[in-house]
Amino acid sequence: MKRLAVALAAGAAVSTLAYASASVLSVDGGTIQAGGSGVSCDTDGVKANWGLETDDNTVRSVRIDGIDAKCAGADMFVAVNGTRVGKATIGGTSVSLPLATPFPSPESIQNVKVWIEG
């Protein structure tokens, strides 16, 4: 019985450490580069940063950073996994958009697309 209690305690400690380490991971989309000639205000690409909720391991928002100041006033459209997240008018060097429920898990995010028009 004592062996079983020690084994259960060790297992609980390992799973707690695994969960704790997962909660501090940052999810980063890296640099996204526009492929067409339609985006003339930002030629070096933008970066997607994800709003991870560690309580339930879901992604609640996406923040697009590194937007060139010349894009101010243009419309930005964002799609995650092929579904349009939303539209925002660029007012600075970053734009945040909430994701719709059900919120995706970080593992389920396969791609993000960003369009800037205007």
Coordinates of N, CA and C in Angstrom, one line a residue:
M1 N 0.8 -1.2 0.0 CA 0.0 0.0 0.0 C 0.9 1.3 0.0
K2 N 2.0 1.2 0.8 CA 2.9 2.3 0.8 C 3.5 2.6 -0.6
R3 N 3.8 1.6 -1.3 CA 4.4 1.7 -2.6 C 3.4 2.4 -3.6
L4 N 2.2 2.0 -3.5 CA 1.1 2.6 -4.3 C 1.0 4.1 -4.0
A5 N 1.0 4.5 -2.7 CA 0.8 5.9 -2.3 C 2.0 6.7 -2.8
V6 N 3.2 6.1 -2.7 CA 4.4 6.8 -3.2 C 4.3 7.0 -4.7
A7 N 3.9 6.0 -5.4 CA 3.8 6.0 -6.9 C 2.8 7.1 -7.3
L8 N 1.6 7.1 -6.6 CA 0.6 8.1 -7.0 C 1.1 9.5 -6.7
A9 N 1.8 9.7 -5.6 CA 2.3 11.0 -5.3 C 3.3 11.5 -6.3
A10 N 4.2 10.5 -6.7 CA 5.2 10.9 -7.7 C 4.5 11.2 -9.1
G11 N 3.5 10.4 -9.4 CA 2.8 10.7 -10.7 C 2.1 12.0 -10.7
A12 N 1.5 12.4 -9.5 CA 0.9 13.7 -9.4 C 1.9 14.8 -9.5
A13 N 3.0 14.6 -8.9 CA 4.1 15.7 -9.0 C 4.5 15.9 -10.4
V14 N 4.8 14.8 -11.1 CA 5.2 14.9 -12.5 C 4.2 15.6 -13.4
S15 N 2.9 15.2 -13.3 CA 1.9 15.8 -14.1 C 1.7 17.3 -13.7
T16 N 1.8 17.6 -12.5 CA 1.8 19.0 -12.1 C 2.9 19.8 -12.7
L17 N 4.1 19.3 -12.7 CA 5.2 20.0 -13.3 C 5.0 20.1 -14.8
A18 N 4.4 19.1 -15.5 CA 4.2 19.2 -16.9 C 3.2 20.2 -17.2
Y19 N 2.1 20.3 -16.4 CA 1.1 21.3 -16.6 C 1.6 22.7 -16.4
A20 N 2.4 22.9 -15.3 CA 3.0 24.2 -15.0 C 3.9 24.7 -16.1
S21 N 4.7 23.7 -16.7 CA 5.6 24.2 -17.7 C 4.9 24.5 -19.0
A22 N 3.7 23.9 -19.2 CA 2.9 24.2 -20.4 C 2.3 25.6 -20.3
S23 N 2.0 26.0 -19.1 CA 1.3 27.2 -18.9 C 2.2 28.4 -19.2
V24 N 3.5 28.3 -19.2 CA 4.3 29.4 -19.4 C 4.9 29.5 -20.8
L25 N 4.4 28.6 -21.7 CA 4.9 28.7 -23.0 C 4.2 29.8 -23.8
S26 N 5.0 30.5 -24.5 CA 4.4 31.6 -25.4 C 4.1 31.0 -26.7
V27 N 3.0 31.4 -27.3 CA 2.6 30.9 -28.6 C 2.9 32.1 -29.6
D28 N 3.7 31.9 -30.6 CA 4.2 32.9 -31.4 C 4.0 32.5 -32.9
G29 N 3.3 33.3 -33.7 CA 3.1 32.9 -35.1 C 4.3 33.2 -36.0
G30 N 5.3 33.9 -35.5 CA 6.5 34.2 -36.3 C 6.2 35.4 -37.2
T31 N 7.0 35.6 -38.2 CA 6.8 36.6 -39.2 C 5.9 36.2 -40.3
I32 N 5.0 37.1 -40.7 CA 4.1 36.8 -41.8 C 4.5 37.8 -42.9
Q33 N 4.7 37.3 -44.1 CA 5.1 38.2 -45.1 C 4.0 38.2 -46.2
A34 N 3.7 39.4 -46.6 CA 2.7 39.5 -47.7 C 3.3 39.0 -49.0
G35 N 2.5 38.3 -49.7 CA 3.1 37.7 -51.0 C 2.7 38.5 -52.2
G36 N 1.8 39.3 -52.2 CA 1.4 40.0 -53.4 C 1.9 41.5 -53.4
S37 N 1.6 42.1 -54.4 CA 2.0 43.5 -54.6 C 1.0 44.5 -54.0
G38 N -0.1 44.0 -53.5 CA -1.2 44.8 -53.0 C -0.9 45.6 -51.7
V39 N 0.0 45.1 -50.9 CA 0.4 45.7 -49.7 C 1.6 46.5 -49.9
S40 N 1.4 47.8 -50.0 CA 2.6 48.7 -50.3 C 3.0 49.4 -49.0
C41 N 2.1 49.4 -48.0 CA 2.4 50.2 -46.8 C 3.3 49.4 -45.8
D42 N 3.3 48.1 -45.9 CA 4.2 47.3 -45.0 C 4.9 46.2 -45.8
T43 N 6.1 46.4 -46.1 CA 6.9 45.5 -47.0 C 7.7 44.5 -46.3
D44 N 7.8 44.6 -45.0 CA 8.7 43.6 -44.2 C 7.9 42.6 -43.4
G45 N 6.6 42.6 -43.6 CA 5.8 41.6 -42.9 C 5.4 42.0 -41.5
V46 N 4.5 41.2 -40.9 CA 4.0 41.5 -39.5 C 4.2 40.2 -38.7
K47 N 3.9 40.3 -37.4 CA 4.1 39.1 -36.5 C 2.8 38.9 -35.7
A48 N 2.4 37.6 -35.6 CA 1.2 37.3 -34.9 C 1.6 36.8 -33.5
N49 N 0.9 37.4 -32.5 CA 1.1 37.0 -31.1 C -0.2 36.5 -30.6
W50 N -0.3 35.4 -29.9 CA -1.5 34.8 -29.5 C -1.8 35.0 -28.0
G51 N -3.1 35.3 -27.7 CA -3.5 35.4 -26.3 C -3.9 34.1 -25.7
L52 N -3.0 33.4 -25.0 CA -3.2 32.1 -24.5 C -3.8 32.2 -23.1
E53 N -4.9 31.5 -22.9 CA -5.6 31.4 -21.6 C -5.1 30.1 -21.0
T54 N -4.3 30.2 -19.9 CA -3.7 28.9 -19.4 C -4.7 28.2 -18.5
D55 N -5.8 28.8 -18.1 CA -6.8 28.1 -17.2 C -7.4 26.9 -18.0
D56 N -7.7 27.1 -19.3 CA -8.3 26.1 -20.0 C -7.6 25.8 -21.3
N57 N -6.4 26.3 -21.5 CA -5.5 26.0 -22.7 C -6.2 26.3 -24.0
T58 N -6.8 27.6 -24.0 CA -7.4 28.0 -25.3 C -6.7 29.3 -25.7
V59 N -6.9 29.7 -26.9 CA -6.3 30.9 -27.5 C -7.5 31.8 -27.6
R60 N -7.5 33.0 -27.0 CA -8.7 33.9 -26.9 C -8.5 35.1 -27.9
S61 N -7.3 35.4 -28.3 CA -7.2 36.5 -29.2 C -5.9 36.4 -30.0
V62 N -5.8 37.2 -31.0 CA -4.5 37.4 -31.8 C -4.2 38.8 -31.9
R63 N -2.9 39.1 -31.7 CA -2.4 40.5 -31.8 C -1.4 40.5 -32.9
I64 N -1.7 41.4 -33.9 CA -0.8 41.5 -35.0 C 0.1 42.7 -34.7
D65 N 1.5 42.4 -34.6 CA 2.4 43.5 -34.3 C 3.4 43.7 -35.5
G66 N 4.1 44.8 -35.4 CA 5.1 45.2 -36.4 C 4.5 45.8 -37.6
I67 N 3.3 46.4 -37.5 CA 2.7 47.0 -38.6 C 3.4 48.3 -38.9
D68 N 3.7 48.6 -40.1 CA 4.4 49.8 -40.4 C 3.4 51.0 -40.2
A69 N 4.0 52.1 -39.7 CA 3.2 53.3 -39.4 C 2.5 53.8 -40.7
K70 N 3.0 53.5 -41.9 CA 2.4 54.0 -43.1 C 1.1 53.3 -43.4
C71 N 0.8 52.3 -42.6 CA -0.5 51.6 -42.8 C -1.7 52.2 -42.0
A72 N -1.4 53.2 -41.2 CA -2.4 53.8 -40.4 C -3.6 54.2 -41.2
G73 N -4.8 53.8 -40.8 CA -6.0 54.2 -41.5 C -6.5 53.1 -42.4
A74 N -5.6 52.1 -42.8 CA -6.0 51.0 -43.7 C -6.8 50.0 -42.9
D75 N -7.5 49.1 -43.6 CA -8.3 48.1 -43.0 C -7.5 46.8 -42.9
M76 N -7.5 46.1 -41.8 CA -6.8 44.8 -41.7 C -7.8 43.7 -41.5
F77 N -7.7 42.6 -42.2 CA -8.5 41.5 -42.0 C -7.6 40.3 -41.6
V78 N -8.1 39.5 -40.7 CA -7.3 38.4 -40.2 C -8.2 37.1 -40.2
A79 N -7.6 36.0 -40.7 CA -8.2 34.7 -40.7 C -7.3 33.7 -40.0
V80 N -7.9 32.9 -39.1 CA -7.2 31.8 -38.4 C -7.8 30.5 -38.9
N81 N -7.0 29.6 -39.3 CA -7.4 28.3 -39.8 C -8.5 28.4 -40.9
G82 N -8.4 29.4 -41.7 CA -9.3 29.5 -42.8 C -10.6 30.3 -42.5
T83 N -10.8 30.6 -41.2 CA -12.0 31.3 -40.8 C -11.7 32.8 -40.4
R84 N -12.4 33.7 -41.0 CA -12.2 35.1 -40.8 C -12.5 35.4 -39.3
V85 N -11.5 36.0 -38.7 CA -11.6 36.4 -37.3 C -12.3 37.8 -37.1
G86 N -11.9 38.7 -38.0 CA -12.4 40.0 -37.9 C -11.7 41.0 -38.8
K87 N -12.2 42.2 -38.6 CA -11.6 43.4 -39.4 C -11.4 44.5 -38.4
A88 N -10.3 45.2 -38.6 CA -10.0 46.4 -37.8 C -9.3 47.4 -38.6
T89 N -9.6 48.7 -38.2 CA -8.9 49.8 -38.9 C -7.6 50.0 -38.1
I90 N -6.5 50.0 -38.8 CA -5.2 50.2 -38.2 C -5.0 51.6 -37.7
G91 N -4.7 51.7 -36.4 CA -4.4 53.0 -35.8 C -3.1 53.1 -35.2
G92 N -2.3 52.1 -35.2 CA -0.9 52.1 -34.7 C -0.1 51.0 -35.3
T93 N 0.9 50.5 -34.5 CA 1.8 49.5 -35.0 C 1.3 48.1 -34.6
S94 N 0.1 48.0 -33.9 CA -0.4 46.7 -33.6 C -1.9 46.7 -33.5
V95 N -2.5 45.6 -33.8 CA -4.0 45.4 -33.8 C -4.3 44.1 -33.1
S96 N -5.3 44.2 -32.2 CA -5.7 43.0 -31.5 C -7.2 42.7 -31.9
L97 N -7.4 41.4 -32.1 CA -8.7 40.9 -32.4 C -9.1 39.7 -31.6
P98 N -10.3 39.7 -31.0 CA -10.7 38.5 -30.2 C -11.1 37.3 -31.2
L99 N -10.9 36.1 -30.7 CA -11.3 34.9 -31.5 C -12.7 34.5 -31.0
A100 N -13.4 33.9 -31.8 CA -14.8 33.5 -31.5 C -14.8 32.2 -30.8
T101 N -15.9 32.0 -30.0 CA -16.0 30.7 -29.3 C -16.6 29.7 -30.3
P102 N -16.3 28.4 -30.2 CA -15.4 27.8 -29.2 C -14.0 28.2 -29.5
F103 N -13.2 28.6 -28.5 CA -11.9 29.1 -28.6 C -11.0 27.9 -29.0
P104 N -10.1 28.1 -30.0 CA -9.2 27.0 -30.4 C -8.1 26.8 -29.3
S105 N -7.6 25.5 -29.3 CA -6.4 25.2 -28.5 C -5.2 25.7 -29.3
P106 N -4.0 25.9 -28.6 CA -2.8 26.3 -29.4 C -2.4 25.3 -30.4
E107 N -2.6 24.0 -30.1 CA -2.2 22.9 -31.0 C -3.0 22.9 -32.3
S108 N -4.3 23.4 -32.2 CA -5.1 23.3 -33.4 C -4.9 24.4 -34.4
I109 N -4.2 25.5 -34.0 CA -3.9 26.6 -34.9 C -2.9 26.2 -36.0
Q110 N -3.3 26.1 -37.2 CA -2.5 25.7 -38.3 C -2.0 26.8 -39.2
N111 N -2.8 27.9 -39.3 CA -2.3 29.0 -40.1 C -3.1 30.3 -39.8
V112 N -2.4 31.4 -40.1 CA -3.0 32.7 -39.9 C -2.7 33.5 -41.2
K113 N -3.7 34.2 -41.7 CA -3.6 35.0 -42.8 C -4.0 36.5 -42.5
V114 N -3.2 37.4 -43.0 CA -3.5 38.8 -42.7 C -3.5 39.6 -44.0
W115 N -4.6 40.4 -44.2 CA -4.7 41.2 -45.3 C -4.8 42.7 -44.9
I116 N -4.1 43.5 -45.6 CA -4.2 45.0 -45.3 C -4.6 45.6 -46.6
E117 N -5.7 46.4 -46.5 CA -6.3 47.0 -47.7 C -6.4 48.5 -47.4
G118 N -6.1 49.3 -48.3 CA -6.4 50.7 -48.2 C -5.2 51.6 -48.3

